[in-house]
PDB file of C-alpha atoms in Angstrom:
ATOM      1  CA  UNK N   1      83.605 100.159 103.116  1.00 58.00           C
ATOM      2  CA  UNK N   2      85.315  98.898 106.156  1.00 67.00           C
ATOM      3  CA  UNK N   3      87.609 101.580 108.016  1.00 81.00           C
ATOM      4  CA  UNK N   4      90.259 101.019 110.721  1.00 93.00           C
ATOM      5  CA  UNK N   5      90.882 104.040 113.146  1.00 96.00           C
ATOM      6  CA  UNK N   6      94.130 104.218 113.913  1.00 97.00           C
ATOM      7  CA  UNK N   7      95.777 106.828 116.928  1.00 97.00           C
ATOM      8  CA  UNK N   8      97.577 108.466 117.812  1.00 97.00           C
ATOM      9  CA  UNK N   9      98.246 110.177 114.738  1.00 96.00           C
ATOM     10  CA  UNK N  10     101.615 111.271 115.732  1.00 97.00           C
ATOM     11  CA  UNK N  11     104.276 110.171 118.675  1.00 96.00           C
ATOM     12  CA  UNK N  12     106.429 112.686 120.091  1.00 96.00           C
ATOM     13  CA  UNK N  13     109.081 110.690 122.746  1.00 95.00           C
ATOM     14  CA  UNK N  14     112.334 110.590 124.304  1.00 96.00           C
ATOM     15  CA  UNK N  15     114.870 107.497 123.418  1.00 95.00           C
ATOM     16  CA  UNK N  16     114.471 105.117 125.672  1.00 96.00           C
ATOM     17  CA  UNK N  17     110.647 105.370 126.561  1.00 97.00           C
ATOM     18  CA  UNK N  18     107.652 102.811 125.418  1.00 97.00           C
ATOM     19  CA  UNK N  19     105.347 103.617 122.665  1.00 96.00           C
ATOM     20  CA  UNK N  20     101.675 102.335 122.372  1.00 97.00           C
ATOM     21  CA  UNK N  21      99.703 102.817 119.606  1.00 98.00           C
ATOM     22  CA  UNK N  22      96.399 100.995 118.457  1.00 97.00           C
ATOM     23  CA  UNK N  23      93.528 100.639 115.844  1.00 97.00           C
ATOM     24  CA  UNK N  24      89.650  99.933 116.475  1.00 97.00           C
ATOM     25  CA  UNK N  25      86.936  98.780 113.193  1.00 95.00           C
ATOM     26  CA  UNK N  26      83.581  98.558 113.509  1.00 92.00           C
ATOM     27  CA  UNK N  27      83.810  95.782 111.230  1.00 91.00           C
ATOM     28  CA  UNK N  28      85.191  92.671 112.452  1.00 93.00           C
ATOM     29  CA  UNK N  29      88.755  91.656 110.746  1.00 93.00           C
ATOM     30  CA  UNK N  30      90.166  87.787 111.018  1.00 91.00           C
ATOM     31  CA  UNK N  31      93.691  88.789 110.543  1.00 92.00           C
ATOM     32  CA  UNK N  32      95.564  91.952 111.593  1.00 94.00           C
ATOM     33  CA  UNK N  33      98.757  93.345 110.449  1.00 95.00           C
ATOM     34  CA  UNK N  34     101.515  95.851 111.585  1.00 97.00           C
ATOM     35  CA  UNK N  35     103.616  97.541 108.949  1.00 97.00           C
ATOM     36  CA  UNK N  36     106.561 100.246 109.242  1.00 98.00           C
ATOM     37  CA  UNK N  37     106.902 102.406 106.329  1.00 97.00           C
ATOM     38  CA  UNK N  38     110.015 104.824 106.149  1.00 96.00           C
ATOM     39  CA  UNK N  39     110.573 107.589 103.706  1.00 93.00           C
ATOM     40  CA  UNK N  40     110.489 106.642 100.235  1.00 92.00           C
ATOM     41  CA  UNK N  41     110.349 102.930 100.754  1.00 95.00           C
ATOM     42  CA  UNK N  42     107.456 100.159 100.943  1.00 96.00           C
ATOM     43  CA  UNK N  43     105.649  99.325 104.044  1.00 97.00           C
ATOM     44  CA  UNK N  44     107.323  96.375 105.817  1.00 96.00           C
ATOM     45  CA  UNK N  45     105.806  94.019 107.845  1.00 95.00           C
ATOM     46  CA  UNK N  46     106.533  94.101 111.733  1.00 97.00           C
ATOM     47  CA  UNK N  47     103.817  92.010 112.892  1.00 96.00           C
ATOM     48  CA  UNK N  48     101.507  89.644 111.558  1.00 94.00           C
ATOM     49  CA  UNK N  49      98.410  88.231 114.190  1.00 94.00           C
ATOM     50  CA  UNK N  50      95.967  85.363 112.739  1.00 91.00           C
ATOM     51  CA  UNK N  51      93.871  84.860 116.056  1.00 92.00           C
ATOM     52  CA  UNK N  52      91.825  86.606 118.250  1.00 94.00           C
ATOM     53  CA  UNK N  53      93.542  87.308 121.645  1.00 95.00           C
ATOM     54  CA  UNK N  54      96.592  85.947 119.772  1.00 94.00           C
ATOM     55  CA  UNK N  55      99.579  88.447 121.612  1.00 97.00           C
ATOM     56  CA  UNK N  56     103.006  88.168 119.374  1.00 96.00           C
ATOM     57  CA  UNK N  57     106.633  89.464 119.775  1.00 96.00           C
ATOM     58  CA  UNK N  58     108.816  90.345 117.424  1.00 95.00           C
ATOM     59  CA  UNK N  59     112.010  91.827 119.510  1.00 96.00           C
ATOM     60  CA  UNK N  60     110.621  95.281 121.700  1.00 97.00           C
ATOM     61  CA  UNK N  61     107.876  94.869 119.317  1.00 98.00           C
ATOM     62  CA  UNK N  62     104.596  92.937 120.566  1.00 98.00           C
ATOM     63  CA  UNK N  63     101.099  93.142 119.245  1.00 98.00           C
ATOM     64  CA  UNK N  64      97.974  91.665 119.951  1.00 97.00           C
ATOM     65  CA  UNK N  65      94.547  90.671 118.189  1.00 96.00           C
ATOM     66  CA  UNK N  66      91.672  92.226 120.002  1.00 96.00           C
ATOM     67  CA  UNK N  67      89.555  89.031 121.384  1.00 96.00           C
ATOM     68  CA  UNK N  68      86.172  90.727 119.569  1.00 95.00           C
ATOM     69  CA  UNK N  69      88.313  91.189 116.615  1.00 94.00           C
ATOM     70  CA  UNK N  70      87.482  94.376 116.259  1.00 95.00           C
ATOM     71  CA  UNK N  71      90.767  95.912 117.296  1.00 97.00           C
ATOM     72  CA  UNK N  72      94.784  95.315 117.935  1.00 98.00           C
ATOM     73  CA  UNK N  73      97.754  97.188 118.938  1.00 98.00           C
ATOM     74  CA  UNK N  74     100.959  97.849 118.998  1.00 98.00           C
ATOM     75  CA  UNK N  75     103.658  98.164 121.708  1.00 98.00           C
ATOM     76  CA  UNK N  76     107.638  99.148 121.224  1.00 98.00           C
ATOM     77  CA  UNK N  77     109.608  99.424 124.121  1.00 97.00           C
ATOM     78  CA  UNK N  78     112.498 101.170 125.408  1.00 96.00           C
ATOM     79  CA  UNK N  79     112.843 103.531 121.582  1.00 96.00           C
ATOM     80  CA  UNK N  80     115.821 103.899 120.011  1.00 95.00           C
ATOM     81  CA  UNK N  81     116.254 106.076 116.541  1.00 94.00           C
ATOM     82  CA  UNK N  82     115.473 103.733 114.422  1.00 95.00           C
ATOM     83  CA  UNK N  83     112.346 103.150 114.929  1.00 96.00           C
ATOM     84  CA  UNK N  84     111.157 106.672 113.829  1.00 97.00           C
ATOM     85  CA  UNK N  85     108.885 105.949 111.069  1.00 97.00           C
ATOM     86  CA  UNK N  86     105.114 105.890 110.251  1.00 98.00           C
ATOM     87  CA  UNK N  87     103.183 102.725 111.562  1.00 98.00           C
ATOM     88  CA  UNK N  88     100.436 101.201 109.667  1.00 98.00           C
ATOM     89  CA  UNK N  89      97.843  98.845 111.165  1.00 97.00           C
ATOM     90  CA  UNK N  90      96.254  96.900 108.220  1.00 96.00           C
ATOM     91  CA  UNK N  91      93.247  94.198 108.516  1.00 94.00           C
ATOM     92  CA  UNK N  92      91.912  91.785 106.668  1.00 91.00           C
ATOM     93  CA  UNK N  93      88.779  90.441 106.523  1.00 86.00           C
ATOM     94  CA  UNK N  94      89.370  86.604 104.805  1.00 77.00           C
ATOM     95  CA  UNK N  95      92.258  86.201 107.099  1.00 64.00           C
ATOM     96  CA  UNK N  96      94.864  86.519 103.778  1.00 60.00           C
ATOM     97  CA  UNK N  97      93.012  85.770 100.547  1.00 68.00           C
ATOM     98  CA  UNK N  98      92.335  89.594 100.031  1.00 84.00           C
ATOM     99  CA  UNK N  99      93.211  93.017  99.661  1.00 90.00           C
ATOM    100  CA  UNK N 100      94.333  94.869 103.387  1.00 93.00           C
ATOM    101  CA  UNK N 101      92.247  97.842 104.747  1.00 94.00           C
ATOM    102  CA  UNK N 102      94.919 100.342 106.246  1.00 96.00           C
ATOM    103  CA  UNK N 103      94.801 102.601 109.339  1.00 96.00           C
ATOM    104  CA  UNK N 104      96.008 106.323 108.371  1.00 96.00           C
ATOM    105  CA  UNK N 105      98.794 105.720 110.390  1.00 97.00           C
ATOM    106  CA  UNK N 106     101.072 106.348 113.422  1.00 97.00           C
ATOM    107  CA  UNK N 107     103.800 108.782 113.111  1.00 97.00           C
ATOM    108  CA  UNK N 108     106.379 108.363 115.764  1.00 97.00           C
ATOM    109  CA  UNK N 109     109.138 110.919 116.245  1.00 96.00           C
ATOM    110  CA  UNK N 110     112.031 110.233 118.246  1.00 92.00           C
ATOM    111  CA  UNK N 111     113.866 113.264 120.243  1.00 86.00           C
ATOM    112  CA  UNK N 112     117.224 112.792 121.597  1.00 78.00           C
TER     113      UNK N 112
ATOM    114  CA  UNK R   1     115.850  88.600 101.342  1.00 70.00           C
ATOM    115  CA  UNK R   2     113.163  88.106  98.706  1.00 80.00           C
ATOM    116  CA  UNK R   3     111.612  91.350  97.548  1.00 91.00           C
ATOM    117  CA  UNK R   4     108.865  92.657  95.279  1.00 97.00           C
ATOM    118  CA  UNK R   5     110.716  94.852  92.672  1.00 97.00           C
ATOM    119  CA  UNK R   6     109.075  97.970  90.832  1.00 98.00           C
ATOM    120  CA  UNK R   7     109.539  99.682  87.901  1.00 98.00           C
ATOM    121  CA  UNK R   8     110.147 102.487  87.157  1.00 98.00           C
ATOM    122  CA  UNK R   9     110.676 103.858  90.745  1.00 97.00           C
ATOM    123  CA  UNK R  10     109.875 107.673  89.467  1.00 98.00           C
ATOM    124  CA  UNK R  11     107.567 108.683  86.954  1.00 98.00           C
ATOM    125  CA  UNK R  12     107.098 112.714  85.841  1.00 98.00           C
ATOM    126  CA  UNK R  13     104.644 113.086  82.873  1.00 97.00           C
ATOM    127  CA  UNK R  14     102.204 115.222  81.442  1.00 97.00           C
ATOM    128  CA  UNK R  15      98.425 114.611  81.414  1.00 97.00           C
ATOM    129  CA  UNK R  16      97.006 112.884  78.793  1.00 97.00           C
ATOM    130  CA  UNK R  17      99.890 110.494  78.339  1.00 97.00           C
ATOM    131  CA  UNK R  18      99.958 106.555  79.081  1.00 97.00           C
ATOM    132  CA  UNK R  19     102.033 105.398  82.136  1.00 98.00           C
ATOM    133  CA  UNK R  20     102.657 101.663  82.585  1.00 98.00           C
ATOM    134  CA  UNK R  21     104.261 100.961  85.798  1.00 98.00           C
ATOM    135  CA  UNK R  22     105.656  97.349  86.404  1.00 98.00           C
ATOM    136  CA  UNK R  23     106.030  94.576  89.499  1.00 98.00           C
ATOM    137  CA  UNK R  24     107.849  91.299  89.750  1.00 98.00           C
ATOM    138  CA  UNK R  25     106.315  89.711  92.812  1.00 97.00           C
ATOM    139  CA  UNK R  26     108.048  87.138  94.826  1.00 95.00           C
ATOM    140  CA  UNK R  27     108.894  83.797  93.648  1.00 94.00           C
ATOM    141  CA  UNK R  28     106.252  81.137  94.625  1.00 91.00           C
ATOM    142  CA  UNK R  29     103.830  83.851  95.824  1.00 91.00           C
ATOM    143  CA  UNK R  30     100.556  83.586  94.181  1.00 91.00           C
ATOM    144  CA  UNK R  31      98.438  86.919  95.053  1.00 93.00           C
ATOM    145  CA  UNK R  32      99.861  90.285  93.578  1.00 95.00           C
ATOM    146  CA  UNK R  33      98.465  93.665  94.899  1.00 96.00           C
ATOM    147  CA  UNK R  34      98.083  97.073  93.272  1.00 97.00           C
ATOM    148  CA  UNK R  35      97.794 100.041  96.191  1.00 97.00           C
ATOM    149  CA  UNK R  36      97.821 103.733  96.442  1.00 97.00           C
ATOM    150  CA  UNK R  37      99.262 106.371  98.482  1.00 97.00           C
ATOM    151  CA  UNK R  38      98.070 109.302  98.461  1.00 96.00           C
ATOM    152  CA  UNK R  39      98.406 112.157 101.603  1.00 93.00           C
ATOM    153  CA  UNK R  40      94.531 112.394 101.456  1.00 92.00           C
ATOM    154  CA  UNK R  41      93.403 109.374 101.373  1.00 92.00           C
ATOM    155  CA  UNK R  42      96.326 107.120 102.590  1.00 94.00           C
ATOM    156  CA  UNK R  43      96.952 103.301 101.139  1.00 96.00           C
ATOM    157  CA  UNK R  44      93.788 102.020  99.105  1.00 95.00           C
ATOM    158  CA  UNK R  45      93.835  99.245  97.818  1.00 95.00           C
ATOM    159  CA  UNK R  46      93.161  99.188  93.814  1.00 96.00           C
ATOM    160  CA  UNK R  47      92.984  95.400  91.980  1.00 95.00           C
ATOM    161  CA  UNK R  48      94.735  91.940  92.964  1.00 94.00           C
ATOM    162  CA  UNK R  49      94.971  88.593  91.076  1.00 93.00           C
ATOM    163  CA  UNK R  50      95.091  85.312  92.307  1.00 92.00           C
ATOM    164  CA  UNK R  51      97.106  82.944  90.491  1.00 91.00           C
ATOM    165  CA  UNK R  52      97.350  85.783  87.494  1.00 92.00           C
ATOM    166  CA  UNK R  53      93.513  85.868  87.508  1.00 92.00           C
ATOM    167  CA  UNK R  54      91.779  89.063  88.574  1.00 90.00           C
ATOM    168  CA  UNK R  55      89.454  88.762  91.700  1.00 90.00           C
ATOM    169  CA  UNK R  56      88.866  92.543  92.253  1.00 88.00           C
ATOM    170  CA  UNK R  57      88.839  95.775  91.070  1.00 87.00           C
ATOM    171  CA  UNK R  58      86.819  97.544  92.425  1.00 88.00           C
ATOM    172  CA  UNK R  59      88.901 100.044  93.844  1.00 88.00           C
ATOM    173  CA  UNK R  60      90.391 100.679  90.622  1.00 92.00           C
ATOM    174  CA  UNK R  61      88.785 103.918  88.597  1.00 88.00           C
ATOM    175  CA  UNK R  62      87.886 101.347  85.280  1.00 87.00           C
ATOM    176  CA  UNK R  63      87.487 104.441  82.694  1.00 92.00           C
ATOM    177  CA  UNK R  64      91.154 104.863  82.650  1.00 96.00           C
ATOM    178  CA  UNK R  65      92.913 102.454  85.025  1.00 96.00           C
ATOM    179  CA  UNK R  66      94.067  98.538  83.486  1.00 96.00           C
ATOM    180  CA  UNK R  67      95.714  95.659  85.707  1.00 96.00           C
ATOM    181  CA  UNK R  68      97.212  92.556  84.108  1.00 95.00           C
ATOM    182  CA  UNK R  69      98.924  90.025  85.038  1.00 95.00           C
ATOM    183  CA  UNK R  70     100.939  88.446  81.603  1.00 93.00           C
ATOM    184  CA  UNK R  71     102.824  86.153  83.095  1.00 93.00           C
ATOM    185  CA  UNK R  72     103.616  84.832  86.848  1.00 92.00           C
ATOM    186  CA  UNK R  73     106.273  87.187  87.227  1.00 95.00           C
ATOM    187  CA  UNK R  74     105.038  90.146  86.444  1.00 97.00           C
ATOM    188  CA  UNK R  75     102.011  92.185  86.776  1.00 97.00           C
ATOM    189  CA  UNK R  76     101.449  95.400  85.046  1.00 98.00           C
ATOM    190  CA  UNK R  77      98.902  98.488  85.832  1.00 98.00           C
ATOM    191  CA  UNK R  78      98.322 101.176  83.220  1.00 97.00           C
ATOM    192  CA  UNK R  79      97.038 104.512  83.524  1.00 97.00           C
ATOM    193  CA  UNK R  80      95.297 106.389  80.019  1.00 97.00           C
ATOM    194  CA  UNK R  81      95.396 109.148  79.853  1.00 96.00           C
ATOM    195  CA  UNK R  82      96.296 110.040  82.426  1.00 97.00           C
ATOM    196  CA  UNK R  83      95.192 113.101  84.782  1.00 97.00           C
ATOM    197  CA  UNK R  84      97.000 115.472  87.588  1.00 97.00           C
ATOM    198  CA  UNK R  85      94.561 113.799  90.428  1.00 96.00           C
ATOM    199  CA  UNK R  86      96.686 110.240  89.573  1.00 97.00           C
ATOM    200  CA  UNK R  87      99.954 111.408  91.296  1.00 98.00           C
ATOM    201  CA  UNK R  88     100.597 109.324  93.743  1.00 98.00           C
ATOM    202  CA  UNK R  89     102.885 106.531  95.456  1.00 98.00           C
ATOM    203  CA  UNK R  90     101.817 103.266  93.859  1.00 98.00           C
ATOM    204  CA  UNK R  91     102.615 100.154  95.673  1.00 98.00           C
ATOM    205  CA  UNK R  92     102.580  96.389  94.504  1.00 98.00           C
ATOM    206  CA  UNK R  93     102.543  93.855  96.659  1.00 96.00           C
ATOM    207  CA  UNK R  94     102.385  89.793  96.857  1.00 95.00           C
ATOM    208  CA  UNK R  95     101.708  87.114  99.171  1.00 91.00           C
ATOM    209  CA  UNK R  96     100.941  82.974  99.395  1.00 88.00           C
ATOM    210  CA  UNK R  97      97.091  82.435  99.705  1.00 83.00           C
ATOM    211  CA  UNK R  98      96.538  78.533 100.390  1.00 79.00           C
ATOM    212  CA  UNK R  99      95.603  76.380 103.212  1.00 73.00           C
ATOM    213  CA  UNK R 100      98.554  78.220 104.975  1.00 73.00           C
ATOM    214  CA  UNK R 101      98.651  82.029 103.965  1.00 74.00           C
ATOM    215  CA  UNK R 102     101.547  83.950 104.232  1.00 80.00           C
ATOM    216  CA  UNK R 103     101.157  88.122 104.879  1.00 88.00           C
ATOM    217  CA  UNK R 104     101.297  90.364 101.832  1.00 92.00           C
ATOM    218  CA  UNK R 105     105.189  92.037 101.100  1.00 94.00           C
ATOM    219  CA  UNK R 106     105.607  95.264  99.467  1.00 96.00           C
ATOM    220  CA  UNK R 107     107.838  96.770  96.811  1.00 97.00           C
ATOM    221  CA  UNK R 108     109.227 100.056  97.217  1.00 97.00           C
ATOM    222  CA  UNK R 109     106.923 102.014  94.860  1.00 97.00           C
ATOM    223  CA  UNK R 110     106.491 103.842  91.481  1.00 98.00           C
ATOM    224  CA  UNK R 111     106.330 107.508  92.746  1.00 98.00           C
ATOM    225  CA  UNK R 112     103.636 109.136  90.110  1.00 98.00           C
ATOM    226  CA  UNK R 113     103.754 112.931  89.028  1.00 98.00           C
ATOM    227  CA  UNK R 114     101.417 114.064  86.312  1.00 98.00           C
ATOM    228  CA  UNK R 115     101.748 117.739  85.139  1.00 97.00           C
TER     229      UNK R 115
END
């Protein structure tokens, strides 16, 4: 089945600085998807890219769909606490009508 | 907001018994989602429906493992019996799949322990 490799597998930063973190297939994907998933809860969408070379904001979030669509990431700047969490990157291959492949995830720590 | 709701949100039990975990997907959304979360094997995806019919389930172990969908508002997936490998986080989600799709939401989870 299709996989999505997703690093780094863990973040270790200062408030304040920029995080980048991305996720590469060997498949191709026609939508891709950036969730945040914090302890005990459901992941919940950041991010949601339908095109490829499509680049989207979402505050100090912005991602972008990889223009082979074969890959995307994910940039947050200037970190504050609250964004400690895990990050998902998720794809799908009929661009909504099925199930998402996930990344293992991103885990970003934040140190004061 | 709208939210997908799960039930129950904890879930100890001992092998061999049935667990029947529970989703209400968003209003007007039309595609549920079953997942799993395990620390091996991260979020898989198990069995969706589209418009309360299932499409796949092929990720779904079929000797034990049942997804329905009785009415619009909620879908169900059963485990019996049950077995110590099934603990996990299990995650429903729904989205809109038409000539305009709308990204899948998730609920918060039925966290799975079987002893």
């Amino acid at each position: 089945g299709q996989q999505l490799n997703q690093s780094p597998q863990s973040m270790f930063i200062q408030e304040g600085e920029d995080v980048s973190m991305n996720c590469t297939s060997s498949s191709i994907f026609n939508t891709w998807l950036w969730y945040k998933q914090d302890p005990g809860e459901g992941p919940v969408l950041l991010i949601a890219l339908y095109k490829a070379g499509e680049l989207t904001s979402n505050g100090r979030l912005t991602a972008q769909f990889g223009i082979t669509r074969k890959d995307s990431f994910l940039n947050i700047s200037a970190s504050i606490p609250s964004d400690v969490g895990i990050y998902f990157c998720a794809g799908q291959i009929r661009g909504g009508a099925d199930g998402l492949t996930f990344g293992k995830g991103t885990h970003l720590i934040i140190q004061p | 907001d709208a939210r997908v709701t799960q039930t129950p949100r904890h879930k100890v039990t001992e092998m061999g018994q049935e667990v029947t975990m529970r989703c209400q997907p968003i209003l007007g959304h039309n595609t549920v989602f079953w997942y799993r979360q395990t620390m091996m094997q991260g979020l898989e995806l198990l069995a969706y429906f589209r418009n309360r019919a299932p499409l796949d389930d092929s990720g779904m172990p079929k000797d034990r493992f049942s997804a329905e969908m009785p009415d619009a508002t909620l879908a169900t997936l059963k485990i019996q019996p049950s077995e110590p490998r099934d603990s996990a986080v299990y995650f429903c989600a729904s989205g809109w799949t038409g000539p305009s799709n709308q990204p899948q939401h998730f609920g918060d989870g039925t966290r799975l322990s079987i002893l």
